[in-house]
Short mmCIF file of C-alpha atoms in Angstrom, two decimals:
data_model
loop_
_atom_site.label_atom_id
_atom_site.label_comp_id
_atom_site.label_asym_id
_atom_site.label_seq_id
_atom_site.Cartn_x
_atom_site.Cartn_y
_atom_site.Cartn_z
CA MET A 1346 55.53 88.28 90.72
CA ALA A 1347 54.13 88.44 86.78
CA PRO A 1348 50.69 90.88 87.67
CA SER A 1349 47.98 88.93 86.88
CA ARG A 1350 46.44 88.62 82.97
CA LYS A 1351 42.68 86.87 84.05
CA LEU A 1352 40.30 89.26 82.76
CA GLU A 1353 37.54 90.65 85.73
CA VAL A 1354 34.27 90.59 84.17
CA ILE A 1355 32.41 92.92 87.62
CA ALA A 1356 29.98 93.81 89.01
CA ALA A 1357 30.31 97.88 89.77
CA PRO A 1358 28.89 98.36 93.91
CA ASP A 1359 26.46 100.91 93.39
CA LYS A 1360 25.16 100.48 89.11
CA PRO A 1361 23.36 97.99 87.21
CA THR A 1362 27.07 97.93 84.99
CA ILE A 1363 29.74 96.17 84.23
CA VAL A 1364 32.73 96.44 84.68
CA THR A 1365 35.29 94.74 83.07
CA ARG A 1366 39.93 94.56 83.92
CA ARG A 1367 42.35 93.73 82.72
CA THR A 1368 46.07 94.19 83.25
CA VAL A 1369 48.09 94.81 80.05
CA ASP A 1370 52.39 94.34 79.89
CA ALA A 1371 52.25 98.14 78.00
CA PRO A 1372 52.03 101.65 79.12
CA ARG A 1373 49.02 103.66 79.64
CA ALA A 1374 50.21 105.74 76.64
CA LEU A 1375 51.32 102.61 74.02
CA VAL A 1376 47.33 101.64 75.09
CA PHE A 1377 45.32 104.57 74.50
CA ASP A 1378 47.21 105.11 71.03
CA ALA A 1379 45.90 100.93 71.13
CA TRP A 1380 42.57 101.92 71.26
CA THR A 1381 42.04 105.15 69.46
CA LYS A 1382 44.40 104.41 66.20
CA PRO A 1383 42.35 102.21 63.40
CA GLU A 1384 45.56 100.50 62.71
CA TYR A 1385 46.51 99.42 65.74
CA ILE A 1386 42.33 98.16 67.43
CA LYS A 1387 42.55 95.63 63.69
CA ARG A 1388 45.49 93.85 64.38
CA TRP A 1389 43.85 92.39 67.83
CA LEU A 1390 40.05 94.03 68.25
CA GLY A 1391 36.72 91.15 67.45
CA PRO A 1392 38.16 87.18 68.00
CA ARG A 1393 40.88 86.13 65.50
CA ASN A 1394 38.15 83.86 63.37
CA MET A 1395 36.51 86.99 62.72
CA GLU A 1396 37.54 89.56 60.05
CA MET A 1397 37.02 93.15 61.18
CA VAL A 1398 35.68 94.58 57.72
CA VAL A 1399 35.45 98.57 58.95
CA CYS A 1400 37.16 100.39 61.32
CA ASP A 1401 36.85 103.87 60.98
CA VAL A 1402 38.06 106.26 63.58
CA ASP A 1403 37.42 110.49 63.96
CA LEU A 1404 38.93 110.39 66.57
CA ARG A 1405 37.39 114.34 67.51
CA VAL A 1406 34.53 115.28 70.99
CA GLY A 1407 32.15 114.30 68.68
CA GLY A 1408 33.54 112.52 66.33
CA GLY A 1409 32.36 108.62 66.13
CA TYR A 1410 33.64 105.33 65.19
CA ARG A 1411 32.53 102.87 64.14
CA PHE A 1412 33.51 98.30 63.86
CA VAL A 1413 31.68 95.56 62.24
CA HIS A 1414 32.93 92.29 62.21
CA ARG A 1415 32.23 89.11 59.86
CA ALA A 1416 31.75 86.09 60.18
CA SER A 1417 33.25 82.21 58.57
CA ASP A 1418 29.80 82.46 57.76
CA GLY A 1419 29.09 85.80 56.78
CA GLN A 1420 27.08 87.57 59.23
CA GLU A 1421 27.91 90.66 60.46
CA PHE A 1422 28.20 92.60 63.60
CA GLY A 1423 28.26 96.03 64.00
CA PHE A 1424 29.25 98.89 66.50
CA HIS A 1425 29.40 102.73 66.21
CA GLY A 1426 29.88 105.57 68.89
CA THR A 1427 30.64 109.02 69.48
CA TYR A 1428 33.82 110.03 71.28
CA ARG A 1429 32.34 112.67 74.46
CA GLU A 1430 35.51 113.11 75.92
CA ILE A 1431 38.81 111.50 75.04
CA SER A 1432 42.16 112.64 78.10
CA ARG A 1433 45.36 110.67 76.30
CA PRO A 1434 46.83 108.96 77.64
CA ASP A 1435 44.26 107.47 80.10
CA ARG A 1436 40.71 108.34 79.81
CA LEU A 1437 37.70 108.02 76.94
CA VAL A 1438 34.34 108.01 77.10
CA SER A 1439 31.99 107.39 74.05
CA THR A 1440 28.52 106.17 73.30
CA TYR A 1441 27.81 102.89 72.45
CA VAL A 1442 26.28 100.87 69.99
CA PHE A 1443 25.79 96.76 68.85
CA GLU A 1444 23.44 97.57 65.96
CA MET A 1445 21.97 94.52 66.74
CA PHE A 1446 20.10 96.40 69.16
CA PRO A 1447 19.89 99.25 67.83
CA ASP A 1448 17.62 101.38 70.27
CA ALA A 1449 20.28 100.43 73.31
CA GLU A 1450 23.28 102.78 73.34
CA ALA A 1451 25.81 102.92 76.13
CA ILE A 1452 27.99 105.26 77.04
CA GLU A 1453 31.60 103.54 77.74
CA THR A 1454 34.64 105.15 79.66
CA LEU A 1455 37.91 103.96 78.92
CA VAL A 1456 40.76 104.47 82.40
CA LEU A 1457 43.85 103.27 82.24
CA GLU A 1458 46.49 103.90 85.88
CA GLU A 1459 49.58 102.99 84.72
CA ARG A 1460 51.70 101.50 87.30
CA ASP A 1461 55.55 100.24 87.27
CA GLY A 1462 55.50 99.86 83.09
CA GLN A 1463 51.86 97.62 83.45
CA THR A 1464 48.48 99.88 82.34
CA THR A 1465 45.77 98.28 84.44
CA VAL A 1466 41.65 98.23 81.48
CA ILE A 1467 39.06 99.49 82.80
CA THR A 1468 36.30 99.37 81.38
CA THR A 1469 32.93 99.98 82.71
CA THR A 1470 29.84 99.89 80.46
CA VAL A 1471 26.56 101.28 82.04
CA HIS A 1472 23.11 101.68 79.42
CA LYS A 1473 20.57 104.08 78.59
CA THR A 1474 18.24 101.77 79.79
CA MET A 1475 19.58 100.92 82.79
CA GLN A 1476 19.72 104.33 84.29
CA ASN A 1477 16.67 105.17 83.79
CA ARG A 1478 15.07 101.64 85.18
CA ASP A 1479 17.35 102.45 88.26
CA GLY A 1480 16.12 105.61 89.30
CA HIS A 1481 12.03 103.74 88.42
CA LEU A 1482 13.83 100.57 91.39
CA ALA A 1483 15.51 103.03 93.41
CA ASN A 1484 11.16 104.51 94.26
CA GLY A 1485 10.48 100.37 95.00
CA ALA A 1486 12.35 101.14 98.06
CA MET A 1487 15.17 98.07 96.09
CA GLU A 1488 17.81 97.93 96.65
CA VAL A 1489 21.14 97.14 93.82
CA GLY A 1490 23.80 96.24 94.92
CA MET A 1491 26.40 94.47 92.98
CA ASN A 1492 28.73 93.63 95.72
CA GLU A 1493 28.75 90.06 93.94
CA GLY A 1494 28.51 90.50 90.60
CA TYR A 1495 27.75 88.18 87.84
CA ALA A 1496 31.28 85.72 89.39
CA ARG A 1497 27.64 84.78 91.66
CA LEU A 1498 25.88 83.69 88.10
CA ASP A 1499 28.68 80.43 88.11
CA GLU A 1500 27.94 79.28 91.25
CA LEU A 1501 23.75 79.07 90.64
CA LEU A 1502 24.20 77.28 87.30
CA PRO A 1503 25.05 74.05 88.81
CA GLN A 1504 21.84 73.64 90.19
CA LEU A 1505 20.25 75.14 86.94
CA ARG A 1506 20.62 72.68 85.43
CA ARG A 1507 19.88 70.29 87.84
CA ALA A 1508 16.37 71.93 88.66
CA ALA A 1509 16.19 72.10 84.58
CA MET B 707 29.85 89.29 68.63
CA ALA B 708 26.82 86.56 70.70
CA THR B 709 24.18 83.46 69.50
CA ALA B 710 22.62 84.64 72.75
CA THR B 711 22.07 88.24 72.84
CA ALA B 712 19.60 87.51 69.27
CA ARG B 713 17.05 86.28 71.58
CA LEU B 714 17.27 88.52 74.50
CA SER B 715 16.63 92.12 73.43
CA ALA B 716 18.74 94.39 75.66
CA ASP B 717 15.69 95.70 77.90
CA ASP B 718 15.41 91.78 78.91
CA LEU B 719 18.83 91.39 80.02
CA ASP B 720 18.93 95.06 81.61
CA ALA B 721 15.94 92.99 83.42
CA THR B 722 17.44 90.24 84.54
CA PHE B 723 21.23 92.51 85.29
CA ALA B 724 19.04 94.10 87.53
CA ALA B 725 17.02 91.12 89.62
CA LEU B 726 19.93 89.54 90.07
CA ALA B 727 22.40 92.14 91.12
CA ASP B 728 20.96 91.50 94.32
CA ARG B 729 22.25 89.05 97.44
CA THR B 730 19.21 88.00 98.30
CA ARG B 731 17.99 87.90 94.86
CA ARG B 732 20.87 85.32 93.90
CA ALA B 733 19.77 83.52 97.21
CA LEU B 734 15.58 82.79 96.94
CA ILE B 735 16.97 81.45 92.94
CA ALA B 736 18.51 78.56 94.38
CA LYS B 737 16.41 77.59 96.94
CA LEU B 738 13.92 77.68 94.83
CA ALA B 739 16.05 75.49 92.28
CA ARG B 740 15.77 72.73 94.50
CA GLY B 741 11.66 72.52 93.72
CA GLU B 742 8.62 75.03 93.77
CA ALA B 743 8.62 77.67 96.75
CA SER B 744 5.80 79.83 98.40
CA VAL B 745 5.99 83.46 99.80
CA LEU B 746 6.16 81.95 103.12
CA GLU B 747 8.83 79.00 102.01
CA LEU B 748 10.98 81.62 101.02
CA ALA B 749 10.75 84.24 103.64
CA GLU B 750 12.47 81.32 106.40
CA PRO B 751 15.55 81.61 106.49
CA HIS B 752 16.26 85.07 105.35
CA ASP B 753 16.18 88.10 108.44
CA MET B 754 13.23 89.65 106.37
CA SER B 755 9.58 90.39 106.47
CA GLN B 756 7.36 88.80 103.90
CA PRO B 757 6.56 92.17 102.83
CA ALA B 758 10.39 92.15 101.38
CA ILE B 759 10.47 89.16 100.23
CA SER B 760 7.32 89.57 98.01
CA LYS B 761 9.04 92.73 96.68
CA HIS B 762 12.17 90.55 95.64
CA LEU B 763 9.79 87.87 93.56
CA LYS B 764 8.70 90.43 91.99
CA VAL B 765 11.56 92.23 90.83
CA LEU B 766 12.48 88.06 89.35
CA GLU B 767 9.03 87.54 87.89
CA ARG B 768 8.79 91.13 85.88
CA ALA B 769 13.09 90.22 84.37
CA GLY B 770 11.48 87.22 83.60
CA LEU B 771 13.73 84.12 85.88
CA ILE B 772 10.48 83.28 88.01
CA THR B 773 6.58 82.20 87.23
CA ARG B 774 3.71 83.11 90.21
CA SER B 775 1.23 80.49 90.23
CA ARG B 776 -1.95 82.29 90.59
CA ASP B 777 -3.77 80.11 93.34
CA ALA B 778 -4.70 82.62 95.21
CA GLN B 779 -4.70 81.04 98.57
CA ARG B 780 -0.47 79.98 97.84
CA ARG B 781 1.66 81.71 95.19
CA PRO B 782 3.41 78.78 95.27
CA CYS B 783 6.78 80.45 93.08
CA ARG B 784 8.36 78.34 90.20
CA LEU B 785 12.11 79.16 89.14
CA GLU B 786 12.46 79.73 84.81
CA PRO B 787 15.79 78.31 83.96
CA ARG B 788 15.60 79.15 79.99
CA ARG B 789 15.95 83.06 81.52
CA LEU B 790 19.66 82.56 83.73
CA LYS B 791 20.14 80.54 80.80
CA LEU B 792 20.60 83.10 78.42
CA VAL B 793 21.68 84.80 80.09
CA ALA B 794 24.69 83.22 80.87
CA GLU B 795 25.38 81.68 78.03
CA TRP B 796 25.27 86.06 76.50
CA ILE B 797 27.64 86.69 79.47
CA ALA B 798 29.97 83.70 78.12
CA THR B 799 29.57 84.93 74.94
CA TYR B 800 30.72 88.14 76.27
CA ARG B 801 33.54 87.45 77.78
CA GLU B 802 34.82 84.85 75.13
CA TYR B 803 34.60 87.52 72.57
CA TRP B 804 37.51 90.24 75.56
CA GLU B 805 39.30 87.38 76.72
CA GLU B 806 40.37 86.48 73.72
CA SER B 807 40.51 90.60 72.18
CA TYR B 808 43.25 90.78 75.69
CA ALA B 809 45.03 87.71 74.73
CA ARG B 810 45.79 88.79 70.96
CA LEU B 811 46.19 92.86 72.35
CA ASP B 812 49.34 91.40 74.75
CA ASP B 813 50.62 90.19 71.48
CA ALA B 814 50.38 93.38 69.60
CA LEU B 815 51.56 95.62 72.02
CA GLN B 816 54.43 93.34 73.27
CA GLU B 817 55.43 93.78 69.47
CA LEU B 818 54.50 97.32 69.08
CA GLN B 819 56.99 97.57 72.64
CA GLY B 820 59.57 95.65 70.07
CA GLN B 821 59.51 92.85 72.31
CA PRO B 822 58.94 89.31 72.21
CA THR B 823 54.99 87.18 72.49
CA GLN B 824 53.99 85.62 75.10
CA LYS B 825 53.89 82.50 72.08
CA GLU B 826 58.15 83.45 71.00
CA LYS B 827 59.05 83.40 74.61
CA SER B 828 57.02 79.98 75.28
CA HIS B 829 59.40 78.46 72.10
CA GLY B 830 62.51 79.76 73.76
CA THR B 831 63.31 81.86 70.04
CA VAL B 832 63.38 85.66 72.24
CA THR B 833 65.69 87.15 69.90
CA LYS B 834 66.66 90.82 69.62
CA THR B 835 66.08 90.92 66.05
CA ARG B 836 62.16 90.58 66.54
CA SER B 837 62.44 93.74 67.57
CA HIS B 838 60.57 96.20 65.11
CA ARG B 839 58.15 99.70 65.12
CA ARG B 840 58.56 101.72 68.64
CA PRO B 841 55.95 104.00 67.23
CA ARG B 842 56.85 106.55 70.04
#
């Protein structure tokens, strides 16, 4: 049976963090390159209706990247960050700033797990402000169990529509 | 990438995600979706003390998900659906961005491996002559 191509957007069990999982049909070394080589990145990152106008990569620890998408109305959405750990073919750690919120830097970890020629891509995004808040919340003896995560939002929405 | 994000700060998103990351708090929100309620009424179905419920409500309030009336006696809680809607929009946008990117990645990876893409497969036009570029 072919593995699922479904994108999972889930919550980490231990931290308020966004985790995504997706399986692709390629060995992980190629997936790693698709993630880190500008000539490959341009081919897939971002929505089809947006043009990628900047795709700069300086792939070394301490080096940076910057990607800018441009929508048809001319609005641009930029992202940039610094590479912190580069372990081809299975792990890449970088900082991440969505330029709309320049003060909110996140740490993104890409992990590639290969099995039978298929690679599961796991991304984990932790916001620094969230880490700070974690400590704060722990003092308030608040548990932050996220086992079910955001999927449960879907269940809430119909109720909210009724209430609104 | 998102129009919804323009109306929510990163800190707002963090606070709301953290607040929603808990089963009890989601249950409280579900209950409040049916109408306003006091702490006592909210505590009833849960095997939890009022102070414990109050703590959860404070988190929801700080996250902008509920408001509490200043009525000293009962202090009923009320849902603020606007915030949750914005967060839901944000998640939908995030998911869309990555779903579309991964769909494109599927095709790029197939081409890089010299295989027909999903689209070509479904049209039954598979030929080996399409093969090109094997970057390893």
